[in-house]
Amino acid sequence: MASSTLICDTEPWKNLRAHVEDIKKTHLRDLMSDTKRCQSMMVEFDGLLLDYSRQCATLETMDKLFKLAEAANLKQKIGRMYNGERINSTENRPVLHVALRAPRDSVIQSDGKNVVPDVWKVLDKIRVFSETVRSGSWVGATGKALTDVISVGIGGSFLGPLFVHTALQTDPEASKFAKGRQLRFLANVDPVDVARNITGLNPETTLVVVVSKTFTTAETMLNARTLREWISAALGPSAVAKHMVAVSTNLTLVEQFGIDPNNAFAFWDWVGGRYSVCSAVGVLPLSLQYGFSVVEKFLKGASSIDQHFYSAPFEKNIPVLLGLLSVWNVSFLGYPARAILPYSQALEKFAPHIQQVSMESNGKGVSIDGVPLPFEAGEIDFGEPGTNGQHSFYQLIHQGRVIPCDFIGVVKSQQPVYLKGEVVSNHDELMSNFFAQPDALAYGKTPEQLQNENVPQHLIPHKTFSGNRPSLSLLLPSLNAYNIGQLLAIYEHRIAVQGFVWGINSFDQWGVELGKSLASQVRKQLNAAQMKGKPVEGFNYSTTTLLKRYLEQRSRI
Ligand code: F6P
């Protein structure tokens, strides 16, 4: 396919369009009774099991999807990413988050230079620094050890690290290493978030890590200045050097902010914000909390999937299969959303992280060449851990709209509980739901079944489940640092696959800029009105009215 050709103009895309009619005639109830089909829709890798037999797809569908992948030059695009080519063309940058977790002796080139030694230089610096802090050798301005960390950052400089932290918190090994320590995240520019973060913390024992790729993000910089003030007010301005460190690609701005460049941890333009959790963005705060050895296992898990994604044939390649099935669901079956349903409380921040990775990456309206897309790309992601979600939005998923679901389950609980006299362990109880829900969605319940159960006639329409609602199940052996790394990389690559097939740039985010620049005009207006009494002007009727009301009520506070 020529690079400027839209994927929807290719034969494989048209074939899939035509194939939708065949699939519409099937029902998962029947598809699931074909054992051969189900067998071939299971993939195992490195302890993980993916079962996609509950997708509204046949072996013919899969075959057609592999042809689509070929037409989209998927293999070549993955290769170009791993080769450090500037595939993020609108920002003229390579996309090399795989280098962040590559083994020390591997070679990954960007612009003719192996970037792996630079990655490990920073990782080694983090290892040393985090051990110095954790051992109490690095002390604060009053000589006390720094036991608490606030990581200040937003978007990709927050959501990934928060997901991993939340997942590790109850892991037996990680929590042992975190004893006596706290890690908090300050993201929102809302002063309420500052108040919540510093409540119960003593500046004397707190280390602030300012995390910002650009070091210009308005929210992060104001929050960083607010915490700098919190430290200076309590301990004097010179304390900042002991109590604040930074993670950024912009070391000049870090220094201008007043942070000692020796206490800055670099990363690179070839790491996108939402793909940066394996850089110092995540590795520094997580190592301070759990120790570098735990975080290294997380990196190894991600690296294992990187190698699988690069080398496994598409039929056995978990991220590729997931990405192609998502394209099938969104672009052909017309299901615009995806529910991420981990049956693990430790994964409660997984869906929020994937929301950014997926929607900031693939929420695009034009092809990588700037041609408006005549089809919808991107996906609406949301989710909650089961079983909480079951008591919230599952009603809609079962009887309302069709939303393809990702069920994520874990064999070994991080915190098992066995109560004497109970039928099953607490984890088995949780997992009973993990196994039951996909079948409820797939099979549904027919009016005939309800009649046989003597359900009153007037309730039959209400109690009928149409079924034929697609899902997939991913079963992890446990949820330790390694598995968390695997899960992260699977989703990162799956989302890249979707973007590669749709022919968009999954690595830029121009859509966030307009709101930022309008907010800066409002900021100027608020300042001019409140400091110099300037009237509100230059906004439309609606915004002017709202601003006037806001300013008037603020003046009375
Ligand atoms: O939301 C837009 C965005 O640019 C994200 O892509 C990024 O993760 C976030 O802002 C934070 O950016 P920075 O790390 O530069 O502060």
Coordinates of C-alpha atoms and ligand atoms in Angstrom, one line a residue:
M1 CA 0.0 0.0 0.0
A2 CA 1.4 3.4 -0.9
S3 CA 1.9 5.5 2.2
S4 CA -0.7 8.1 1.1
T5 CA -3.4 5.5 0.5
L6 CA -6.0 5.3 3.2
I7 CA -6.4 1.9 4.7
C8 CA -10.2 2.0 4.0
D9 CA -9.5 2.1 0.3
T10 CA -7.6 -1.2 0.3
E11 CA -9.2 -4.6 -0.7
P12 CA -8.7 -6.2 2.7
W13 CA -10.7 -3.4 4.3
K14 CA -13.5 -3.7 1.8
N15 CA -13.5 -7.5 2.3
L16 CA -13.9 -7.0 6.0
R17 CA -16.7 -4.6 5.4
A18 CA -18.5 -7.2 3.3
H19 CA -17.7 -9.9 5.8
V20 CA -19.7 -8.0 8.5
E21 CA -22.9 -9.3 7.0
D22 CA -21.7 -12.9 7.5
I23 CA -20.8 -12.2 11.1
K24 CA -24.2 -10.5 11.7
K25 CA -25.8 -13.9 10.9
T26 CA -23.8 -15.6 13.7
H27 CA -24.3 -15.7 17.4
L28 CA -21.7 -16.3 20.0
R29 CA -23.9 -19.0 21.5
D30 CA -23.1 -21.0 18.3
L31 CA -19.6 -19.8 17.8
M32 CA -18.7 -20.9 21.3
S33 CA -19.8 -24.5 20.6
D34 CA -17.1 -24.9 17.9
T35 CA -14.3 -26.2 20.0
K36 CA -11.8 -26.1 17.2
R37 CA -12.5 -22.4 16.7
C38 CA -12.2 -21.8 20.4
Q39 CA -8.9 -23.7 20.6
S40 CA -7.3 -21.6 17.9
M41 CA -8.4 -18.4 19.7
M42 CA -6.2 -19.1 22.7
V43 CA -2.7 -17.8 22.9
E44 CA -0.2 -18.4 25.7
F45 CA 3.0 -16.5 26.3
D46 CA 5.3 -16.2 29.3
G47 CA 2.7 -17.4 31.7
L48 CA -0.1 -15.3 30.2
L49 CA -3.2 -16.8 28.6
L50 CA -5.3 -14.8 26.1
D51 CA -8.7 -16.2 25.2
Y52 CA -10.4 -14.2 22.4
S53 CA -13.0 -16.9 21.5
R54 CA -15.8 -14.6 22.7
Q55 CA -15.1 -12.1 20.0
C56 CA -17.8 -11.8 17.3
A57 CA -15.3 -13.3 14.9
T58 CA -14.6 -16.5 13.0
L59 CA -11.4 -18.0 11.8
E60 CA -12.2 -16.3 8.4
T61 CA -12.5 -13.0 10.2
M62 CA -9.0 -13.5 11.7
D63 CA -7.7 -14.4 8.3
K64 CA -9.1 -11.2 6.8
L65 CA -7.7 -9.2 9.7
F66 CA -4.2 -10.6 9.1
K67 CA -4.6 -9.5 5.5
L68 CA -5.6 -6.0 6.7
A69 CA -2.4 -6.0 8.8
E70 CA -0.4 -6.8 5.7
A71 CA -2.1 -4.1 3.7
A72 CA -1.3 -1.6 6.5
N73 CA 2.3 -2.7 6.5
L74 CA 2.0 -3.5 10.1
K75 CA 5.2 -5.6 10.3
Q76 CA 7.2 -2.8 8.6
K77 CA 5.7 -0.2 10.9
I78 CA 6.6 -2.2 14.0
G79 CA 10.1 -2.6 12.6
R80 CA 10.4 1.2 11.9
M81 CA 9.5 1.9 15.5
Y82 CA 12.1 -0.5 16.9
N83 CA 14.7 0.8 14.5
G84 CA 14.3 4.3 15.9
E85 CA 13.0 5.9 12.8
R86 CA 11.1 9.2 13.2
I87 CA 7.7 7.7 12.9
N88 CA 6.2 10.5 15.0
S89 CA 6.4 12.6 11.9
T90 CA 4.5 15.7 13.1
E91 CA 6.9 16.1 15.9
N92 CA 9.8 14.6 14.0
R93 CA 10.7 12.2 16.7
P94 CA 11.4 8.5 17.0
V95 CA 9.2 6.4 19.3
L96 CA 11.4 4.3 21.4
H97 CA 9.8 3.5 24.8
V98 CA 10.9 -0.1 24.2
A99 CA 14.5 1.1 24.7
L100 CA 13.6 2.2 28.3
R101 CA 13.3 -1.4 29.4
A102 CA 15.8 -3.1 27.0
P103 CA 18.4 -5.3 28.6
R104 CA 21.7 -3.5 29.3
D105 CA 23.5 -5.3 26.5
S106 CA 21.0 -4.7 23.8
V107 CA 21.4 -2.2 20.9
I108 CA 18.7 0.1 19.9
Q109 CA 19.6 2.9 17.6
S110 CA 18.3 6.4 17.3
D111 CA 19.9 8.6 14.7
G112 CA 22.8 6.1 14.4
K113 CA 23.4 6.1 18.1
N114 CA 22.8 3.2 20.5
V115 CA 20.5 4.8 23.2
V116 CA 20.6 1.8 25.6
P117 CA 23.7 3.0 27.4
D118 CA 22.1 6.4 28.1
V119 CA 19.0 4.6 29.4
W120 CA 21.1 2.5 31.8
K121 CA 23.1 5.5 32.9
V122 CA 19.9 7.1 34.2
L123 CA 18.7 3.8 35.7
D124 CA 22.0 3.4 37.5
K125 CA 21.7 7.0 38.8
I126 CA 18.2 6.2 40.0
R127 CA 19.4 3.0 41.7
V128 CA 22.1 4.9 43.6
F129 CA 19.9 7.9 44.5
S130 CA 17.0 5.9 45.6
E131 CA 19.2 3.7 47.8
T132 CA 20.8 6.8 49.3
V133 CA 17.4 8.2 50.2
R134 CA 15.9 4.9 51.3
S135 CA 18.9 4.1 53.5
G136 CA 18.7 7.5 55.2
S137 CA 22.1 8.6 53.9
W138 CA 20.4 11.4 52.1
V139 CA 18.8 13.6 54.8
G140 CA 16.6 16.7 54.6
A141 CA 17.5 20.2 55.8
T142 CA 17.0 19.3 59.5
G143 CA 18.9 16.1 59.3
K144 CA 15.9 13.8 59.1
A145 CA 15.6 10.9 56.7
L146 CA 13.1 11.5 53.8
T147 CA 10.5 8.8 54.2
D148 CA 7.7 10.4 52.1
V149 CA 7.6 11.3 48.4
I150 CA 5.2 13.5 46.5
S151 CA 5.5 13.1 42.8
V152 CA 4.2 16.2 41.0
G153 CA 3.1 15.7 37.4
I154 CA 0.1 15.3 35.2
G155 CA -1.0 13.1 32.2
G156 CA 1.7 10.8 31.2
S157 CA 3.9 12.1 34.0
F158 CA 1.3 10.9 36.5
L159 CA -1.2 8.2 35.3
G160 CA 1.3 5.4 34.5
P161 CA 3.3 5.7 37.7
L162 CA 0.0 5.9 39.7
F163 CA -1.2 2.7 38.0
V164 CA 2.0 0.9 38.8
H165 CA 2.2 2.2 42.4
T166 CA -1.4 1.2 43.1
A167 CA -0.8 -2.2 41.6
L168 CA 2.4 -2.8 43.7
Q169 CA 1.0 -1.5 46.9
T170 CA -0.4 -4.8 48.0
D171 CA 2.1 -7.1 46.4
P172 CA 3.8 -8.9 49.3
E173 CA 7.4 -8.4 48.1
A174 CA 6.9 -4.7 47.0
S175 CA 5.0 -3.8 50.2
K176 CA 7.8 -5.3 52.3
F177 CA 10.2 -2.9 50.7
A178 CA 7.9 0.0 51.1
K179 CA 7.5 -0.3 54.8
G180 CA 7.5 3.0 56.6
R181 CA 7.4 5.0 53.4
Q182 CA 4.7 6.9 51.5
L183 CA 4.3 7.8 47.9
R184 CA 1.7 10.3 46.9
F185 CA 0.8 11.9 43.5
L186 CA -0.1 15.6 43.0
A187 CA -1.6 16.1 39.5
N188 CA -4.6 18.4 39.5
V189 CA -3.9 22.2 39.6
D190 CA -6.9 22.3 41.9
P191 CA -5.5 23.6 45.3
V192 CA -7.7 20.9 46.9
D193 CA -5.3 18.3 45.5
V194 CA -2.4 20.2 47.1
A195 CA -4.2 20.2 50.4
R196 CA -4.9 16.5 50.2
N197 CA -1.4 15.7 49.3
I198 CA 0.3 17.6 52.1
T199 CA -2.2 16.6 54.8
G200 CA -0.3 14.6 57.4
L201 CA 3.1 15.1 55.8
N202 CA 6.0 16.9 57.4
P203 CA 8.2 19.0 55.0
E204 CA 11.2 17.9 57.1
T205 CA 10.7 14.2 55.9
T206 CA 9.3 14.9 52.5
L207 CA 11.0 14.7 49.1
V208 CA 9.2 16.3 46.1
V209 CA 9.8 14.9 42.7
V210 CA 8.8 17.3 39.9
V211 CA 8.0 15.2 36.9
S212 CA 7.5 17.0 33.6
K213 CA 8.8 16.1 30.2
T214 CA 8.7 19.7 29.0
F215 CA 8.9 21.4 32.4
T216 CA 6.4 23.9 31.1
T217 CA 3.1 22.3 31.8
A218 CA 1.0 24.9 33.6
E219 CA -0.6 22.6 36.2
T220 CA 2.7 20.9 37.1
M221 CA 4.7 24.1 37.4
L222 CA 2.2 25.8 39.6
N223 CA 1.9 22.8 41.8
A224 CA 5.7 22.6 41.9
R225 CA 6.0 26.3 42.9
T226 CA 3.3 25.7 45.6
L227 CA 5.3 22.8 47.1
R228 CA 8.5 24.8 46.8
E229 CA 6.8 27.5 48.9
W230 CA 5.5 24.8 51.4
I231 CA 9.1 23.6 51.9
S232 CA 10.7 27.1 51.9
A233 CA 8.1 28.4 54.4
A234 CA 8.8 25.6 56.8
L235 CA 12.5 25.0 56.4
G236 CA 14.0 28.1 54.6
P237 CA 14.7 28.5 50.8
S238 CA 18.0 26.6 51.0
A239 CA 16.1 23.5 51.9
V240 CA 14.8 23.2 48.4
A241 CA 18.1 21.7 47.2
K242 CA 17.6 18.8 49.7
H243 CA 13.9 18.4 49.3
M244 CA 13.2 18.8 45.6
V245 CA 14.5 16.7 42.6
A246 CA 13.2 16.6 39.0
V247 CA 12.6 14.3 36.1
S248 CA 12.5 16.0 32.7
T249 CA 13.9 16.2 29.2
N250 CA 14.4 20.0 29.7
L251 CA 17.3 20.2 32.2
T252 CA 17.8 23.9 31.5
L253 CA 14.4 24.7 32.9
V254 CA 14.9 22.4 35.8
E255 CA 18.0 24.4 36.8
Q256 CA 16.2 27.7 36.3
F257 CA 13.5 26.5 38.7
G258 CA 16.1 26.1 41.4
I259 CA 16.7 22.4 41.4
D260 CA 20.3 21.2 41.4
P261 CA 21.0 19.7 38.0
N262 CA 22.8 16.9 39.8
N263 CA 19.4 15.9 41.2
A264 CA 17.7 15.9 37.8
F265 CA 16.9 12.7 36.1
A266 CA 16.9 12.9 32.3
F267 CA 14.8 11.2 29.6
W268 CA 14.5 11.9 25.9
D269 CA 12.4 13.4 23.2
W270 CA 11.9 9.9 21.8
V271 CA 9.8 9.0 24.8
G272 CA 6.2 10.1 24.5
G273 CA 4.7 11.4 27.8
R274 CA 2.0 8.6 27.9
Y275 CA 4.6 6.0 27.1
S276 CA 7.1 7.3 29.7
V277 CA 6.3 5.2 32.8
C278 CA 9.4 3.0 32.2
S279 CA 11.6 6.1 32.1
A280 CA 12.7 8.1 35.2
V281 CA 9.1 9.4 35.2
G282 CA 7.9 6.2 36.8
V283 CA 11.2 4.5 37.8
L284 CA 12.3 7.3 40.1
P285 CA 9.3 7.6 42.3
L286 CA 8.6 3.9 42.3
S287 CA 12.2 3.1 43.2
L288 CA 12.1 5.6 46.1
Q289 CA 9.0 3.7 47.3
Y290 CA 9.8 0.1 46.5
G291 CA 13.5 0.0 45.8
F292 CA 15.1 -0.4 42.4
S293 CA 15.2 -4.2 42.5
V294 CA 11.4 -4.4 42.4
V295 CA 11.1 -1.8 39.7
E296 CA 13.7 -3.6 37.6
K297 CA 11.4 -6.7 37.6
F298 CA 8.6 -4.4 36.3
L299 CA 10.9 -3.3 33.5
K300 CA 11.8 -6.9 32.7
G301 CA 8.1 -7.9 32.4
A302 CA 7.6 -5.1 29.9
S303 CA 10.7 -6.1 28.0
S304 CA 9.5 -9.6 27.7
I305 CA 6.4 -8.4 25.9
D306 CA 8.5 -6.0 23.7
Q307 CA 10.4 -9.0 22.4
H308 CA 7.3 -11.0 21.9
F309 CA 5.6 -8.2 20.1
Y310 CA 8.6 -7.7 17.8
S311 CA 9.2 -11.3 16.9
A312 CA 6.1 -13.5 17.4
P313 CA 4.0 -14.3 14.3
F314 CA 0.9 -12.3 14.2
E315 CA -1.3 -15.4 14.8
K316 CA 0.4 -15.8 18.2
N317 CA 1.2 -12.2 18.9
I318 CA -0.9 -11.0 21.9
P319 CA -0.7 -7.2 21.2
V320 CA -1.2 -7.7 17.5
L321 CA -4.3 -9.9 18.0
L322 CA -5.7 -7.4 20.5
G323 CA -5.1 -4.5 18.3
L324 CA -6.6 -6.1 15.2
L325 CA -9.7 -7.2 17.2
S326 CA -10.1 -3.7 18.5
V327 CA -10.0 -2.4 14.9
W328 CA -12.6 -5.0 14.0
N329 CA -14.9 -3.9 16.8
V330 CA -14.6 -0.2 16.2
S331 CA -14.3 0.2 12.5
F332 CA -16.4 -2.7 11.2
L333 CA -18.8 -3.8 13.9
G334 CA -19.3 -0.2 14.9
Y335 CA -18.7 -0.5 18.7
P336 CA -17.0 2.7 19.7
A337 CA -16.1 1.9 23.3
R338 CA -14.1 -0.7 25.2
A339 CA -14.5 -1.6 28.9
I340 CA -11.4 -2.5 30.8
L341 CA -12.5 -4.8 33.6
P342 CA -9.7 -6.1 35.8
Y343 CA -10.8 -8.6 38.5
S344 CA -8.2 -7.2 40.8
Q345 CA -8.5 -4.2 43.1
A346 CA -4.8 -3.6 42.7
L347 CA -5.5 -2.7 39.0
E348 CA -7.9 0.0 39.9
K349 CA -5.8 2.7 38.2
F350 CA -5.2 0.6 35.1
A351 CA -8.2 1.9 33.1
P352 CA -7.5 5.6 33.9
H353 CA -3.9 5.0 32.6
I354 CA -5.1 3.2 29.5
Q355 CA -7.6 6.0 28.8
Q356 CA -4.7 8.4 28.2
V357 CA -2.5 5.9 26.3
S358 CA -5.4 4.9 24.1
M359 CA -7.4 8.1 23.6
E360 CA -4.5 10.6 23.4
S361 CA -2.8 8.2 21.0
N362 CA -5.6 7.2 18.7
G363 CA -8.2 10.0 19.1
K364 CA -7.3 11.4 15.7
G365 CA -9.3 12.7 12.7
V366 CA -6.7 12.6 10.0
S367 CA -4.3 10.1 8.6
I368 CA -0.5 10.4 9.3
D369 CA -0.4 12.3 6.0
G370 CA -3.0 14.8 7.1
V371 CA -5.9 13.4 5.0
P372 CA -9.3 13.5 6.8
L373 CA -10.4 10.0 7.8
P374 CA -13.6 8.8 6.3
F375 CA -14.0 6.4 9.2
E376 CA -13.8 6.8 13.0
A377 CA -10.5 6.0 14.6
G378 CA -9.9 5.8 18.3
E379 CA -11.9 4.2 21.0
I380 CA -13.7 5.3 24.2
D381 CA -12.0 3.5 27.0
F382 CA -13.4 3.2 30.5
G383 CA -13.4 0.7 33.3
E384 CA -13.5 -0.3 36.9
P385 CA -12.3 -3.3 38.7
G386 CA -14.8 -6.2 38.9
T387 CA -16.8 -6.8 41.0
N388 CA -17.4 -3.1 41.6
G389 CA -18.3 -2.4 38.0
Q390 CA -20.9 -5.1 38.1
H391 CA -22.9 -3.1 40.5
S392 CA -22.4 0.1 38.5
F393 CA -22.5 0.0 34.7
Y394 CA -22.7 -3.6 33.8
Q395 CA -26.5 -3.3 33.4
L396 CA -25.9 -1.2 30.3
I397 CA -23.3 -3.7 29.0
H398 CA -25.6 -6.7 29.4
Q399 CA -28.9 -5.3 28.1
G400 CA -28.1 -1.8 26.7
R401 CA -25.3 -0.9 24.4
V402 CA -22.8 -3.4 23.1
I403 CA -19.4 -2.7 24.6
P404 CA -16.6 -5.1 23.9
C405 CA -15.1 -6.0 27.3
D406 CA -11.5 -6.9 28.4
F407 CA -11.7 -9.2 31.4
I408 CA -8.4 -9.3 33.2
G409 CA -8.0 -12.0 35.9
V410 CA -5.2 -13.2 38.1
V411 CA -4.7 -16.7 39.3
K412 CA -2.8 -16.0 42.6
S413 CA -4.1 -13.2 44.8
Q414 CA -1.7 -10.7 46.2
Q415 CA -3.5 -11.0 49.5
P416 CA -5.3 -14.3 49.8
V417 CA -8.0 -14.9 52.4
Y418 CA -9.5 -18.3 53.3
L419 CA -12.2 -18.2 55.8
K420 CA -13.1 -21.4 57.7
G421 CA -16.5 -22.7 56.7
E422 CA -16.7 -20.6 53.4
V423 CA -17.4 -22.5 50.2
V424 CA -14.5 -20.9 48.4
S425 CA -11.6 -18.6 49.2
N426 CA -12.3 -14.8 48.9
H427 CA -10.2 -14.7 45.7
D428 CA -12.2 -17.7 44.2
E429 CA -15.3 -15.7 44.9
L430 CA -14.0 -12.8 43.0
M431 CA -12.8 -15.0 40.1
S432 CA -16.2 -16.8 39.9
N433 CA -17.4 -13.5 38.5
F434 CA -14.5 -13.2 36.2
F435 CA -15.4 -16.6 34.6
A436 CA -19.2 -16.0 34.7
Q437 CA -19.5 -12.5 33.2
P438 CA -18.1 -13.3 29.7
D439 CA -20.5 -16.2 29.3
A440 CA -23.4 -14.1 30.5
L441 CA -22.5 -11.5 27.8
A442 CA -21.9 -14.1 25.1
Y443 CA -24.8 -16.4 25.6
G444 CA -27.5 -14.1 27.1
K445 CA -30.8 -15.6 28.0
T446 CA -33.6 -16.3 25.6
P447 CA -37.4 -15.8 26.1
E448 CA -37.8 -19.6 25.8
Q449 CA -35.4 -20.2 28.7
L450 CA -37.4 -17.7 30.8
Q451 CA -40.7 -19.3 29.9
N452 CA -39.3 -22.7 30.9
E453 CA -38.4 -21.1 34.3
N454 CA -42.0 -19.9 34.6
V455 CA -41.1 -16.3 34.5
P456 CA -44.3 -14.2 34.3
Q457 CA -45.0 -13.2 30.7
H458 CA -44.9 -9.4 31.4
L459 CA -41.3 -9.7 32.8
I460 CA -39.9 -11.8 29.9
P461 CA -38.9 -8.8 27.8
H462 CA -37.2 -7.2 30.8
K463 CA -35.3 -10.4 31.8
T464 CA -34.2 -11.3 28.3
F465 CA -30.5 -11.0 27.5
S466 CA -29.8 -10.8 23.8
G467 CA -26.2 -12.1 24.3
N468 CA -23.8 -12.0 21.4
R469 CA -21.8 -9.3 23.3
P470 CA -18.1 -9.7 22.6
S471 CA -15.4 -9.9 25.2
L472 CA -11.9 -11.3 25.7
S473 CA -10.2 -12.7 28.7
L474 CA -6.6 -12.3 29.8
L475 CA -5.5 -14.5 32.6
L476 CA -2.3 -13.6 34.5
P477 CA -0.5 -16.1 36.8
S478 CA -0.1 -13.5 39.5
L479 CA 0.2 -9.7 39.9
N480 CA 3.8 -9.0 40.8
A481 CA 6.1 -6.3 39.4
Y482 CA 7.0 -8.5 36.4
N483 CA 3.3 -9.2 35.5
I484 CA 2.4 -5.5 35.9
G485 CA 5.2 -4.7 33.3
Q486 CA 3.8 -7.3 31.0
L487 CA 0.3 -5.9 31.2
L488 CA 1.5 -2.4 30.6
A489 CA 3.5 -3.3 27.5
I490 CA 0.6 -5.4 26.0
Y491 CA -1.7 -2.4 26.1
E492 CA 0.9 0.1 24.9
H493 CA 1.6 -2.1 21.8
R494 CA -2.0 -3.0 21.2
I495 CA -2.8 0.7 21.0
A496 CA 0.1 1.2 18.6
V497 CA -1.2 -1.6 16.4
Q498 CA -4.6 0.0 16.2
G499 CA -2.9 3.3 15.1
F500 CA -0.6 1.6 12.6
V501 CA -3.6 -0.1 11.0
W502 CA -5.8 3.0 11.0
G503 CA -2.8 4.8 9.4
I504 CA -2.7 7.6 12.0
N505 CA 0.0 9.1 14.1
S506 CA -0.5 7.5 17.5
F507 CA 2.4 9.4 19.0
D508 CA 1.4 13.1 18.8
Q509 CA -1.3 14.9 20.7
W510 CA -2.1 18.2 19.0
G511 CA -5.7 18.0 20.2
V512 CA -4.7 19.1 23.7
E513 CA -3.2 22.4 22.6
L514 CA -6.3 24.5 21.8
G515 CA -7.8 24.2 25.3
K516 CA -4.4 25.1 26.8
S517 CA -4.0 28.3 24.8
L518 CA -7.6 29.4 25.5
A519 CA -7.0 28.9 29.2
S520 CA -4.0 31.1 29.0
Q521 CA -6.1 33.9 27.5
V522 CA -8.6 33.5 30.4
R523 CA -5.7 33.5 32.9
K524 CA -4.5 36.9 31.5
Q525 CA -8.1 38.2 31.7
L526 CA -8.5 37.1 35.3
N527 CA -5.3 38.8 36.2
A528 CA -6.1 42.0 34.4
A529 CA -9.6 42.2 35.9
Q530 CA -8.5 41.4 39.5
M531 CA -5.3 43.3 39.6
K532 CA -6.0 46.3 37.3
G533 CA -9.8 46.4 37.3
K534 CA -9.9 45.8 33.5
P535 CA -13.3 44.9 32.1
V536 CA -13.9 41.4 30.6
E537 CA -13.5 41.7 26.9
G538 CA -12.7 39.6 23.8
F539 CA -14.8 36.6 24.8
N540 CA -18.2 35.5 23.4
Y541 CA -21.5 36.3 25.2
S542 CA -21.5 33.0 27.1
T543 CA -17.9 33.1 28.4
T544 CA -18.2 36.8 29.2
T545 CA -21.3 36.2 31.3
L546 CA -19.8 33.3 33.2
L547 CA -16.5 35.2 33.7
K548 CA -18.3 38.3 35.0
R549 CA -20.4 36.2 37.4
Y550 CA -17.2 34.4 38.6
L551 CA -15.3 37.7 39.1
E552 CA -18.2 39.4 40.8
Q553 CA -18.7 36.5 43.3
R554 CA -14.9 36.1 43.8
S555 CA -14.6 39.8 44.8
R556 CA -17.0 39.2 47.7
I557 CA -15.0 36.2 49.0
Ligands
F6P1 O1 -2.0 16.2 28.1 C1 -1.1 16.7 27.3 C2 0.3 16.3 27.7 O2 1.2 16.9 26.8 C3 0.5 14.8 27.8 O3 0.8 14.2 26.6 C4 1.6 14.7 28.8 O4 1.7 13.4 29.3 C5 1.2 15.7 29.8 O5 0.6 16.8 29.0 C6 2.2 16.2 30.7 O6 3.3 16.8 30.0 P1 4.7 17.1 30.7 O7 5.2 15.8 31.2 O8 5.5 17.8 29.7 O9 4.4 18.0 31.9

